[in-house]
Amino acid sequence: MPAWEQRKFGDCFEFLKSNTLSRAGLNDENGTARNVHYGDILIKFGDCLDGERSDLPFITDDTVLPKFAGSILREGDVIFADTAEDEAAGKCVELRKLPKEPTISGLHTIPARPRFFFGTGYLGHYLNSDAYHRQLLPLMQGIKVISVSKAALQDTQVRFPGLSEQAAIGAALSEIDNLITLHQRKRLSIRQRSPVWS
């Protein structure tokens, strides 16, 4: 079995631009582009994002998209939430499937594009693992609001096996995530049907 490779983040990824739109600049109805908001990365999304099913909000102002022509997201890109109220700063999501509309990264995010191919699902799970996230902890700044910078990410180390093993790891962990989600939905459904006793 080939050894795992270890390389600097900056050797593996290039950074893309993100917009500075607050929730007020987004809507759930329509628009020419979609937006990935840092709050959704922290709370709503798991390690991997299927944008076709995740109801990404639309950008209300149609003049925003042309400014980000070189930073339209594609499958395999990763997005970090650079700010949080705790050590969740640095949580990441790997983009799996995207909606038909162009999608760009939003406020308080750091979007990054791999410089070479990774197995589907591997990055989302690895970049959220304790092994990787522990590297970010000493690099975080702030007291009430904690943040991680591009410069901090740049020097972290990324470890990965060969492509087939990456794909196998990504598939196995995604299957576990799906089972957990399924059980959570079942529990919620049972609780909603159960009478509340006072």
PDB file of C-alpha atoms in Angstrom:
ATOM      1  CA  MET A   1       0.000   0.000   0.000  1.00  0.00           C
ATOM      2  CA  PRO A   2       1.528   3.369  -1.008  1.00  0.00           C
ATOM      3  CA  ALA A   3       2.428   5.843   1.741  1.00  0.00           C
ATOM      4  CA  TRP A   4       0.308   8.895   2.453  1.00  0.00           C
ATOM      5  CA  GLU A   5       1.584  12.150   1.037  1.00  0.00           C
ATOM      6  CA  GLN A   6       1.874  15.357   3.076  1.00  0.00           C
ATOM      7  CA  ARG A   7       1.992  18.767   1.430  1.00  0.00           C
ATOM      8  CA  LYS A   8       1.432  22.401   2.397  1.00  0.00           C
ATOM      9  CA  PHE A   9      -2.099  23.688   1.881  1.00  0.00           C
ATOM     10  CA  GLY A  10      -0.737  26.394  -0.413  1.00  0.00           C
ATOM     11  CA  ASP A  11       0.795  23.726  -2.676  1.00  0.00           C
ATOM     12  CA  CYS A  12      -2.549  21.901  -2.900  1.00  0.00           C
ATOM     13  CA  PHE A  13      -5.021  24.790  -3.293  1.00  0.00           C
ATOM     14  CA  GLU A  14      -5.463  28.209  -4.837  1.00  0.00           C
ATOM     15  CA  PHE A  15      -7.778  30.741  -3.202  1.00  0.00           C
ATOM     16  CA  LEU A  16     -10.835  32.187  -4.950  1.00  0.00           C
ATOM     17  CA  LYS A  17     -12.640  35.465  -4.213  1.00  0.00           C
ATOM     18  CA  SER A  18     -15.682  35.686  -1.935  1.00  0.00           C
ATOM     19  CA  ASN A  19     -18.374  38.366  -1.774  1.00  0.00           C
ATOM     20  CA  THR A  20     -19.376  40.405   1.279  1.00  0.00           C
ATOM     21  CA  LEU A  21     -23.167  40.076   1.035  1.00  0.00           C
ATOM     22  CA  SER A  22     -25.079  39.825   4.299  1.00  0.00           C
ATOM     23  CA  ARG A  23     -28.316  37.818   4.581  1.00  0.00           C
ATOM     24  CA  ALA A  24     -30.165  41.009   3.597  1.00  0.00           C
ATOM     25  CA  GLY A  25     -28.681  40.712   0.103  1.00  0.00           C
ATOM     26  CA  LEU A  26     -29.987  37.165  -0.353  1.00  0.00           C
ATOM     27  CA  ASN A  27     -33.431  35.661  -0.973  1.00  0.00           C
ATOM     28  CA  ASP A  28     -35.052  32.219  -1.285  1.00  0.00           C
ATOM     29  CA  GLU A  29     -37.082  32.935  -4.418  1.00  0.00           C
ATOM     30  CA  ASN A  30     -35.009  33.782  -7.495  1.00  0.00           C
ATOM     31  CA  GLY A  31     -31.891  35.351  -8.978  1.00  0.00           C
ATOM     32  CA  THR A  32     -29.150  34.728 -11.520  1.00  0.00           C
ATOM     33  CA  ALA A  33     -26.668  33.321  -8.976  1.00  0.00           C
ATOM     34  CA  ARG A  34     -26.568  31.351  -5.723  1.00  0.00           C
ATOM     35  CA  ASN A  35     -24.548  32.093  -2.592  1.00  0.00           C
ATOM     36  CA  VAL A  36     -22.824  29.963   0.060  1.00  0.00           C
ATOM     37  CA  HIS A  37     -23.092  31.785   3.409  1.00  0.00           C
ATOM     38  CA  TYR A  38     -20.679  31.119   6.282  1.00  0.00           C
ATOM     39  CA  GLY A  39     -23.524  30.661   8.774  1.00  0.00           C
ATOM     40  CA  ASP A  40     -24.866  27.774   6.697  1.00  0.00           C
ATOM     41  CA  ILE A  41     -21.415  26.139   6.600  1.00  0.00           C
ATOM     42  CA  LEU A  42     -21.230  26.343  10.398  1.00  0.00           C
ATOM     43  CA  ILE A  43     -24.777  25.179  11.192  1.00  0.00           C
ATOM     44  CA  LYS A  44     -26.647  23.732   8.230  1.00  0.00           C
ATOM     45  CA  PHE A  45     -24.171  21.844   6.033  1.00  0.00           C
ATOM     46  CA  GLY A  46     -22.229  18.677   6.750  1.00  0.00           C
ATOM     47  CA  ASP A  47     -18.763  17.919   5.406  1.00  0.00           C
ATOM     48  CA  CYS A  48     -19.971  17.725   1.814  1.00  0.00           C
ATOM     49  CA  LEU A  49     -22.583  19.893   0.122  1.00  0.00           C
ATOM     50  CA  ASP A  50     -25.068  18.774  -2.487  1.00  0.00           C
ATOM     51  CA  GLY A  51     -26.158  22.209  -3.694  1.00  0.00           C
ATOM     52  CA  GLU A  52     -28.920  20.692  -5.824  1.00  0.00           C
ATOM     53  CA  ARG A  53     -30.743  19.661  -2.639  1.00  0.00           C
ATOM     54  CA  SER A  54     -29.575  22.237  -0.130  1.00  0.00           C
ATOM     55  CA  ASP A  55     -31.665  25.266  -1.109  1.00  0.00           C
ATOM     56  CA  LEU A  56     -28.742  27.659  -1.442  1.00  0.00           C
ATOM     57  CA  PRO A  57     -30.066  31.235  -1.317  1.00  0.00           C
ATOM     58  CA  PHE A  58     -30.138  33.432  -4.396  1.00  0.00           C
ATOM     59  CA  ILE A  59     -28.219  36.708  -4.683  1.00  0.00           C
ATOM     60  CA  THR A  60     -30.783  39.491  -5.028  1.00  0.00           C
ATOM     61  CA  ASP A  61     -28.562  41.973  -6.924  1.00  0.00           C
ATOM     62  CA  ASP A  62     -27.907  40.685 -10.467  1.00  0.00           C
ATOM     63  CA  THR A  63     -24.888  42.998 -10.874  1.00  0.00           C
ATOM     64  CA  VAL A  64     -22.855  40.995  -8.313  1.00  0.00           C
ATOM     65  CA  LEU A  65     -22.166  37.885 -10.404  1.00  0.00           C
ATOM     66  CA  PRO A  66     -20.072  39.521 -13.181  1.00  0.00           C
ATOM     67  CA  LYS A  67     -17.594  40.766 -10.558  1.00  0.00           C
ATOM     68  CA  PHE A  68     -16.841  37.146  -9.593  1.00  0.00           C
ATOM     69  CA  ALA A  69     -16.538  35.598 -13.050  1.00  0.00           C
ATOM     70  CA  GLY A  70     -13.175  34.028 -12.140  1.00  0.00           C
ATOM     71  CA  SER A  71     -14.435  32.669  -8.814  1.00  0.00           C
ATOM     72  CA  ILE A  72     -17.594  30.800  -9.813  1.00  0.00           C
ATOM     73  CA  LEU A  73     -17.530  27.616  -7.772  1.00  0.00           C
ATOM     74  CA  ARG A  74     -17.318  24.136  -9.222  1.00  0.00           C
ATOM     75  CA  GLU A  75     -17.553  20.598  -7.895  1.00  0.00           C
ATOM     76  CA  GLY A  76     -14.541  19.672  -5.779  1.00  0.00           C
ATOM     77  CA  ASP A  77     -13.947  23.212  -4.466  1.00  0.00           C
ATOM     78  CA  VAL A  78     -13.863  23.642  -0.692  1.00  0.00           C
ATOM     79  CA  ILE A  79     -15.148  26.581   1.353  1.00  0.00           C
ATOM     80  CA  PHE A  80     -14.047  27.431   4.904  1.00  0.00           C
ATOM     81  CA  ALA A  81     -16.097  29.533   7.314  1.00  0.00           C
ATOM     82  CA  ASP A  82     -13.407  31.953   8.467  1.00  0.00           C
ATOM     83  CA  THR A  83     -15.325  33.289  11.477  1.00  0.00           C
ATOM     84  CA  ALA A  84     -17.335  31.794  14.350  1.00  0.00           C
ATOM     85  CA  GLU A  85     -18.125  32.487  17.988  1.00  0.00           C
ATOM     86  CA  ASP A  86     -16.039  29.485  19.026  1.00  0.00           C
ATOM     87  CA  GLU A  87     -13.452  27.050  17.688  1.00  0.00           C
ATOM     88  CA  ALA A  88     -15.836  26.026  14.903  1.00  0.00           C
ATOM     89  CA  ALA A  89     -14.033  28.710  12.866  1.00  0.00           C
ATOM     90  CA  GLY A  90     -12.346  26.894  10.011  1.00  0.00           C
ATOM     91  CA  LYS A  91     -15.206  24.456   9.454  1.00  0.00           C
ATOM     92  CA  CYS A  92     -15.193  23.471   5.822  1.00  0.00           C
ATOM     93  CA  VAL A  93     -17.544  22.096   3.186  1.00  0.00           C
ATOM     94  CA  GLU A  94     -16.629  20.276  -0.022  1.00  0.00           C
ATOM     95  CA  LEU A  95     -18.888  21.039  -2.967  1.00  0.00           C
ATOM     96  CA  ARG A  96     -20.312  17.890  -4.507  1.00  0.00           C
ATOM     97  CA  LYS A  97     -23.159  18.901  -6.808  1.00  0.00           C
ATOM     98  CA  LEU A  98     -24.091  22.460  -7.610  1.00  0.00           C
ATOM     99  CA  PRO A  99     -27.399  23.997  -8.687  1.00  0.00           C
ATOM    100  CA  LYS A 100     -27.845  24.998 -12.334  1.00  0.00           C
ATOM    101  CA  GLU A 101     -27.277  28.673 -11.495  1.00  0.00           C
ATOM    102  CA  PRO A 102     -23.678  29.892 -11.019  1.00  0.00           C
ATOM    103  CA  THR A 103     -22.695  29.753  -7.337  1.00  0.00           C
ATOM    104  CA  ILE A 104     -20.261  32.004  -5.495  1.00  0.00           C
ATOM    105  CA  SER A 105     -18.865  32.038  -1.995  1.00  0.00           C
ATOM    106  CA  GLY A 106     -20.196  34.595   0.461  1.00  0.00           C
ATOM    107  CA  LEU A 107     -19.420  36.714   3.491  1.00  0.00           C
ATOM    108  CA  HIS A 108     -16.783  35.375   5.940  1.00  0.00           C
ATOM    109  CA  THR A 109     -15.809  32.461   3.731  1.00  0.00           C
ATOM    110  CA  ILE A 110     -12.524  31.342   2.217  1.00  0.00           C
ATOM    111  CA  PRO A 111     -13.146  29.423  -1.013  1.00  0.00           C
ATOM    112  CA  ALA A 112     -10.281  27.296  -2.343  1.00  0.00           C
ATOM    113  CA  ARG A 113      -9.822  25.213  -5.478  1.00  0.00           C
ATOM    114  CA  PRO A 114      -7.629  22.088  -5.498  1.00  0.00           C
ATOM    115  CA  ARG A 115      -4.610  22.380  -7.805  1.00  0.00           C
ATOM    116  CA  PHE A 116      -4.953  18.666  -8.607  1.00  0.00           C
ATOM    117  CA  PHE A 117      -7.685  16.053  -8.390  1.00  0.00           C
ATOM    118  CA  PHE A 118      -8.831  14.589  -5.066  1.00  0.00           C
ATOM    119  CA  GLY A 119     -11.235  11.670  -4.573  1.00  0.00           C
ATOM    120  CA  THR A 120     -14.869  12.760  -4.133  1.00  0.00           C
ATOM    121  CA  GLY A 121     -15.725  13.408  -0.500  1.00  0.00           C
ATOM    122  CA  TYR A 122     -12.187  13.053   0.818  1.00  0.00           C
ATOM    123  CA  LEU A 123     -11.436  16.758   1.329  1.00  0.00           C
ATOM    124  CA  GLY A 124     -14.725  17.557   3.054  1.00  0.00           C
ATOM    125  CA  HIS A 125     -14.160  14.843   5.622  1.00  0.00           C
ATOM    126  CA  TYR A 126     -10.408  15.309   6.019  1.00  0.00           C
ATOM    127  CA  LEU A 127     -10.437  19.119   6.351  1.00  0.00           C
ATOM    128  CA  ASN A 128     -13.058  18.802   9.127  1.00  0.00           C
ATOM    129  CA  SER A 129     -11.198  16.015  10.945  1.00  0.00           C
ATOM    130  CA  ASP A 130      -9.584  16.580  14.340  1.00  0.00           C
ATOM    131  CA  ALA A 131      -6.222  15.738  12.766  1.00  0.00           C
ATOM    132  CA  TYR A 132      -6.472  18.733  10.429  1.00  0.00           C
ATOM    133  CA  HIS A 133      -8.504  21.116  12.631  1.00  0.00           C
ATOM    134  CA  ARG A 134      -5.962  20.834  15.487  1.00  0.00           C
ATOM    135  CA  GLN A 135      -3.484  22.606  13.201  1.00  0.00           C
ATOM    136  CA  LEU A 136      -5.856  25.596  13.001  1.00  0.00           C
ATOM    137  CA  LEU A 137      -6.440  26.028  16.745  1.00  0.00           C
ATOM    138  CA  PRO A 138      -3.156  27.833  17.538  1.00  0.00           C
ATOM    139  CA  LEU A 139      -3.628  30.015  14.435  1.00  0.00           C
ATOM    140  CA  MET A 140      -7.072  31.323  15.417  1.00  0.00           C
ATOM    141  CA  GLN A 141      -7.373  34.951  16.480  1.00  0.00           C
ATOM    142  CA  GLY A 142      -9.960  36.901  18.452  1.00  0.00           C
ATOM    143  CA  ILE A 143     -11.811  36.743  21.747  1.00  0.00           C
ATOM    144  CA  LYS A 144     -15.564  37.214  21.232  1.00  0.00           C
ATOM    145  CA  VAL A 145     -15.388  36.270  17.570  1.00  0.00           C
ATOM    146  CA  ILE A 146     -12.719  33.828  16.452  1.00  0.00           C
ATOM    147  CA  SER A 147     -11.299  33.876  12.950  1.00  0.00           C
ATOM    148  CA  VAL A 148      -8.909  32.009  10.689  1.00  0.00           C
ATOM    149  CA  SER A 149      -7.055  33.746   7.863  1.00  0.00           C
ATOM    150  CA  LYS A 150      -5.933  32.657   4.408  1.00  0.00           C
ATOM    151  CA  ALA A 151      -2.338  33.090   5.571  1.00  0.00           C
ATOM    152  CA  ALA A 152      -2.962  30.684   8.458  1.00  0.00           C
ATOM    153  CA  LEU A 153      -4.485  28.076   6.144  1.00  0.00           C
ATOM    154  CA  GLN A 154      -1.626  28.479   3.676  1.00  0.00           C
ATOM    155  CA  ASP A 155       0.946  26.896   5.986  1.00  0.00           C
ATOM    156  CA  THR A 156      -1.125  23.999   7.336  1.00  0.00           C
ATOM    157  CA  GLN A 157      -0.260  20.488   6.205  1.00  0.00           C
ATOM    158  CA  VAL A 158      -2.660  18.383   4.129  1.00  0.00           C
ATOM    159  CA  ARG A 159      -2.290  14.591   4.244  1.00  0.00           C
ATOM    160  CA  PHE A 160      -3.751  12.261   1.645  1.00  0.00           C
ATOM    161  CA  PRO A 161      -3.386   8.716   0.340  1.00  0.00           C
ATOM    162  CA  GLY A 162      -3.673   7.612  -3.295  1.00  0.00           C
ATOM    163  CA  LEU A 163      -6.786   8.519  -5.300  1.00  0.00           C
ATOM    164  CA  SER A 164      -8.566   5.175  -4.993  1.00  0.00           C
ATOM    165  CA  GLU A 165      -8.100   5.191  -1.209  1.00  0.00           C
ATOM    166  CA  GLN A 166      -9.296   8.814  -1.021  1.00  0.00           C
ATOM    167  CA  ALA A 167     -12.445   7.850  -2.926  1.00  0.00           C
ATOM    168  CA  ALA A 168     -13.024   4.848  -0.650  1.00  0.00           C
ATOM    169  CA  ILE A 169     -12.607   6.990   2.489  1.00  0.00           C
ATOM    170  CA  GLY A 170     -14.912   9.679   1.093  1.00  0.00           C
ATOM    171  CA  ALA A 171     -17.580   7.124   0.136  1.00  0.00           C
ATOM    172  CA  ALA A 172     -17.446   5.293   3.485  1.00  0.00           C
ATOM    173  CA  LEU A 173     -17.680   8.463   5.585  1.00  0.00           C
ATOM    174  CA  SER A 174     -20.435   9.879   3.383  1.00  0.00           C
ATOM    175  CA  GLU A 175     -22.413   6.669   3.868  1.00  0.00           C
ATOM    176  CA  ILE A 176     -22.038   7.014   7.645  1.00  0.00           C
ATOM    177  CA  ASP A 177     -23.183  10.663   7.407  1.00  0.00           C
ATOM    178  CA  ASN A 178     -26.231   9.579   5.396  1.00  0.00           C
ATOM    179  CA  LEU A 179     -27.135   6.913   7.979  1.00  0.00           C
ATOM    180  CA  ILE A 180     -26.822   9.425  10.818  1.00  0.00           C
ATOM    181  CA  THR A 181     -29.039  11.905   8.953  1.00  0.00           C
ATOM    182  CA  LEU A 182     -31.599   9.179   8.257  1.00  0.00           C
ATOM    183  CA  HIS A 183     -31.726   8.168  11.935  1.00  0.00           C
ATOM    184  CA  GLN A 184     -32.015  11.807  13.025  1.00  0.00           C
ATOM    185  CA  ARG A 185     -34.975  12.282  10.678  1.00  0.00           C
ATOM    186  CA  LYS A 186     -36.641   9.109  12.012  1.00  0.00           C
ATOM    187  CA  ARG A 187     -36.194  10.263  15.611  1.00  0.00           C
ATOM    188  CA  LEU A 188     -37.593  13.700  14.777  1.00  0.00           C
ATOM    189  CA  SER A 189     -40.566  12.111  13.016  1.00  0.00           C
ATOM    190  CA  ILE A 190     -41.270   9.844  16.002  1.00  0.00           C
ATOM    191  CA  ARG A 191     -41.011  12.767  18.438  1.00  0.00           C
ATOM    192  CA  GLN A 192     -43.393  14.855  16.333  1.00  0.00           C
ATOM    193  CA  ARG A 193     -45.989  12.058  16.316  1.00  0.00           C
ATOM    194  CA  SER A 194     -45.684  11.263  20.024  1.00  0.00           C
ATOM    195  CA  PRO A 195     -48.157  12.987  22.371  1.00  0.00           C
ATOM    196  CA  VAL A 196     -46.636  15.488  24.749  1.00  0.00           C
ATOM    197  CA  TRP A 197     -47.382  14.574  28.367  1.00  0.00           C
ATOM    198  CA  SER A 198     -47.535  17.330  30.930  1.00  0.00           C
TER     199      SER A 198
END
